[in-house]
Amino acid sequence: MEHALEKGHPHLGAVVLDSPLKTYADPDSTEEHDVLPATVIDRFYDWMSTWRGRGQVIVLENEPIKTETAEVLEPITFTRVRGNGRYGFYPLRDVVNNHLPNPSDE
């Protein structure tokens, strides 16, 4: 994204990272790491909390992050429960009538 924007190439201005830290979050992993997984995870989110580049980076992750980092990043939790926070990444649709629900109903 940064390269495309700097060179004037077309870009949406957003990058989506799906579970970039999954291999570090697996408590059952028997793989040995030179650096503790918690350190990698914390440093990734610390870097994200100070990043001021152009565009937007969206991280889809199942694992919770440190409270102090969450205060800066303001993550959105997908609840998968109608009427309790945001259901998921994509808005819910009323499939029967094929229209988007009223935001106040979510």
PDB file of C-alpha atoms in Angstrom:
ATOM      1  CA  MET A   1       0.000   0.000   0.000  1.00  0.00           C
ATOM      2  CA  GLU A   2       2.700   2.487   0.998  1.00  0.00           C
ATOM      3  CA  HIS A   3       4.670   1.773  -2.200  1.00  0.00           C
ATOM      4  CA  ALA A   4       1.615   2.140  -4.436  1.00  0.00           C
ATOM      5  CA  LEU A   5       0.544   5.383  -2.772  1.00  0.00           C
ATOM      6  CA  GLU A   6       4.068   6.853  -2.888  1.00  0.00           C
ATOM      7  CA  LYS A   7       4.448   6.006  -6.592  1.00  0.00           C
ATOM      8  CA  GLY A   8       0.986   7.306  -7.490  1.00  0.00           C
ATOM      9  CA  HIS A   9      -0.288   3.866  -8.471  1.00  0.00           C
ATOM     10  CA  PRO A  10      -3.956   3.013  -7.941  1.00  0.00           C
ATOM     11  CA  HIS A  11      -4.740   1.623  -4.509  1.00  0.00           C
ATOM     12  CA  LEU A  12      -7.851   1.506  -2.356  1.00  0.00           C
ATOM     13  CA  GLY A  13      -5.878   2.883   0.586  1.00  0.00           C
ATOM     14  CA  ALA A  14      -6.686  -0.061   2.826  1.00  0.00           C
ATOM     15  CA  VAL A  15      -4.997  -3.349   3.682  1.00  0.00           C
ATOM     16  CA  VAL A  16      -6.743  -6.213   5.490  1.00  0.00           C
ATOM     17  CA  LEU A  17      -4.621  -8.631   7.539  1.00  0.00           C
ATOM     18  CA  ASP A  18      -6.508 -11.802   8.467  1.00  0.00           C
ATOM     19  CA  SER A  19      -5.133 -13.485  11.603  1.00  0.00           C
ATOM     20  CA  PRO A  20      -1.517 -12.337  11.123  1.00  0.00           C
ATOM     21  CA  LEU A  21      -0.539 -13.573  14.587  1.00  0.00           C
ATOM     22  CA  LYS A  22      -2.348 -16.928  14.577  1.00  0.00           C
ATOM     23  CA  THR A  23       0.830 -19.002  14.713  1.00  0.00           C
ATOM     24  CA  TYR A  24       1.933 -17.097  17.806  1.00  0.00           C
ATOM     25  CA  ALA A  25      -1.395 -17.444  19.628  1.00  0.00           C
ATOM     26  CA  ASP A  26      -1.684 -21.239  19.595  1.00  0.00           C
ATOM     27  CA  PRO A  27      -1.154 -22.398  23.202  1.00  0.00           C
ATOM     28  CA  ASP A  28      -0.925 -26.038  22.063  1.00  0.00           C
ATOM     29  CA  SER A  29       1.924 -25.374  19.651  1.00  0.00           C
ATOM     30  CA  THR A  30       5.022 -27.493  20.275  1.00  0.00           C
ATOM     31  CA  GLU A  31       7.139 -25.352  17.959  1.00  0.00           C
ATOM     32  CA  GLU A  32      10.041 -23.612  19.662  1.00  0.00           C
ATOM     33  CA  HIS A  33      10.432 -19.877  19.057  1.00  0.00           C
ATOM     34  CA  ASP A  34      13.560 -17.766  19.466  1.00  0.00           C
ATOM     35  CA  VAL A  35      11.327 -14.961  20.736  1.00  0.00           C
ATOM     36  CA  LEU A  36       8.369 -15.533  23.045  1.00  0.00           C
ATOM     37  CA  PRO A  37       5.056 -15.387  21.140  1.00  0.00           C
ATOM     38  CA  ALA A  38       3.610 -12.886  23.628  1.00  0.00           C
ATOM     39  CA  THR A  39       6.517 -10.540  22.861  1.00  0.00           C
ATOM     40  CA  VAL A  40       5.853 -10.706  19.111  1.00  0.00           C
ATOM     41  CA  ILE A  41       2.130 -10.111  19.612  1.00  0.00           C
ATOM     42  CA  ASP A  42       2.662  -7.190  21.997  1.00  0.00           C
ATOM     43  CA  ARG A  43       5.237  -5.563  19.725  1.00  0.00           C
ATOM     44  CA  PHE A  44       3.003  -5.938  16.666  1.00  0.00           C
ATOM     45  CA  TYR A  45       0.131  -4.126  18.376  1.00  0.00           C
ATOM     46  CA  ASP A  46       2.475  -1.566  19.948  1.00  0.00           C
ATOM     47  CA  TRP A  47       3.744  -0.792  16.432  1.00  0.00           C
ATOM     48  CA  MET A  48       0.170  -0.615  15.104  1.00  0.00           C
ATOM     49  CA  SER A  49      -0.775   1.820  17.884  1.00  0.00           C
ATOM     50  CA  THR A  50       1.981   4.252  16.827  1.00  0.00           C
ATOM     51  CA  TRP A  51       1.734   3.809  13.030  1.00  0.00           C
ATOM     52  CA  ARG A  52       0.797   7.065  11.301  1.00  0.00           C
ATOM     53  CA  GLY A  53       1.145   6.024   7.666  1.00  0.00           C
ATOM     54  CA  ARG A  54      -1.273   6.828   4.892  1.00  0.00           C
ATOM     55  CA  GLY A  55      -4.282   4.630   4.370  1.00  0.00           C
ATOM     56  CA  GLN A  56      -5.927   2.214   6.747  1.00  0.00           C
ATOM     57  CA  VAL A  57      -4.805  -1.157   8.093  1.00  0.00           C
ATOM     58  CA  ILE A  58      -7.574  -3.511   9.211  1.00  0.00           C
ATOM     59  CA  VAL A  59      -6.523  -6.463  11.370  1.00  0.00           C
ATOM     60  CA  LEU A  60      -8.942  -9.363  11.774  1.00  0.00           C
ATOM     61  CA  GLU A  61      -7.852 -11.334  14.824  1.00  0.00           C
ATOM     62  CA  ASN A  62      -9.566 -13.620  17.321  1.00  0.00           C
ATOM     63  CA  GLU A  63      -7.208 -13.081  20.228  1.00  0.00           C
ATOM     64  CA  PRO A  64      -7.682 -10.200  22.691  1.00  0.00           C
ATOM     65  CA  ILE A  65      -5.039  -7.485  22.993  1.00  0.00           C
ATOM     66  CA  LYS A  66      -3.590  -5.680  26.015  1.00  0.00           C
ATOM     67  CA  THR A  67      -5.959  -3.164  27.606  1.00  0.00           C
ATOM     68  CA  GLU A  68      -3.574  -0.222  27.211  1.00  0.00           C
ATOM     69  CA  THR A  69      -3.080  -1.001  23.515  1.00  0.00           C
ATOM     70  CA  ALA A  70      -6.826  -1.443  23.001  1.00  0.00           C
ATOM     71  CA  GLU A  71      -7.380   2.037  24.444  1.00  0.00           C
ATOM     72  CA  VAL A  72      -5.260   3.482  21.621  1.00  0.00           C
ATOM     73  CA  LEU A  73      -6.407   1.225  18.762  1.00  0.00           C
ATOM     74  CA  GLU A  74     -10.084   1.100  19.783  1.00  0.00           C
ATOM     75  CA  PRO A  75     -10.753  -2.383  18.342  1.00  0.00           C
ATOM     76  CA  ILE A  76     -14.230  -3.406  17.232  1.00  0.00           C
ATOM     77  CA  THR A  77     -15.376  -6.743  18.621  1.00  0.00           C
ATOM     78  CA  PHE A  78     -17.648  -8.847  16.433  1.00  0.00           C
ATOM     79  CA  THR A  79     -20.125 -10.502  18.777  1.00  0.00           C
ATOM     80  CA  ARG A  80     -22.146 -12.739  16.399  1.00  0.00           C
ATOM     81  CA  VAL A  81     -25.141 -11.788  18.574  1.00  0.00           C
ATOM     82  CA  ARG A  82     -27.949  -9.680  17.090  1.00  0.00           C
ATOM     83  CA  GLY A  83     -28.519  -6.519  19.106  1.00  0.00           C
ATOM     84  CA  ASN A  84     -25.247  -6.808  21.051  1.00  0.00           C
ATOM     85  CA  GLY A  85     -22.481  -4.714  19.495  1.00  0.00           C
ATOM     86  CA  ARG A  86     -21.422  -5.334  15.925  1.00  0.00           C
ATOM     87  CA  TYR A  87     -22.459  -8.740  14.608  1.00  0.00           C
ATOM     88  CA  GLY A  88     -19.603  -9.245  12.115  1.00  0.00           C
ATOM     89  CA  PHE A  89     -17.303  -7.657   9.544  1.00  0.00           C
ATOM     90  CA  TYR A  90     -20.076  -7.498   6.951  1.00  0.00           C
ATOM     91  CA  PRO A  91     -23.403  -5.905   7.922  1.00  0.00           C
ATOM     92  CA  LEU A  92     -26.291  -8.264   8.563  1.00  0.00           C
ATOM     93  CA  ARG A  93     -28.866  -8.449   5.804  1.00  0.00           C
ATOM     94  CA  ASP A  94     -32.478  -9.440   5.988  1.00  0.00           C
ATOM     95  CA  VAL A  95     -32.202 -12.267   3.445  1.00  0.00           C
ATOM     96  CA  VAL A  96     -35.974 -12.666   3.107  1.00  0.00           C
ATOM     97  CA  ASN A  97     -36.546  -9.057   2.028  1.00  0.00           C
ATOM     98  CA  ASN A  98     -32.964  -8.519   0.773  1.00  0.00           C
ATOM     99  CA  HIS A  99     -32.425  -5.214   2.565  1.00  0.00           C
ATOM    100  CA  LEU A 100     -30.053  -3.952   5.221  1.00  0.00           C
ATOM    101  CA  PRO A 101     -31.422  -3.811   8.759  1.00  0.00           C
ATOM    102  CA  ASN A 102     -31.971  -0.522  10.527  1.00  0.00           C
ATOM    103  CA  PRO A 103     -28.687   0.257  12.400  1.00  0.00           C
ATOM    104  CA  SER A 104     -30.656   0.895  15.585  1.00  0.00           C
ATOM    105  CA  ASP A 105     -31.920  -2.719  15.392  1.00  0.00           C
ATOM    106  CA  GLU A 106     -28.399  -4.158  15.587  1.00  0.00           C
TER     107      GLU A 106
END
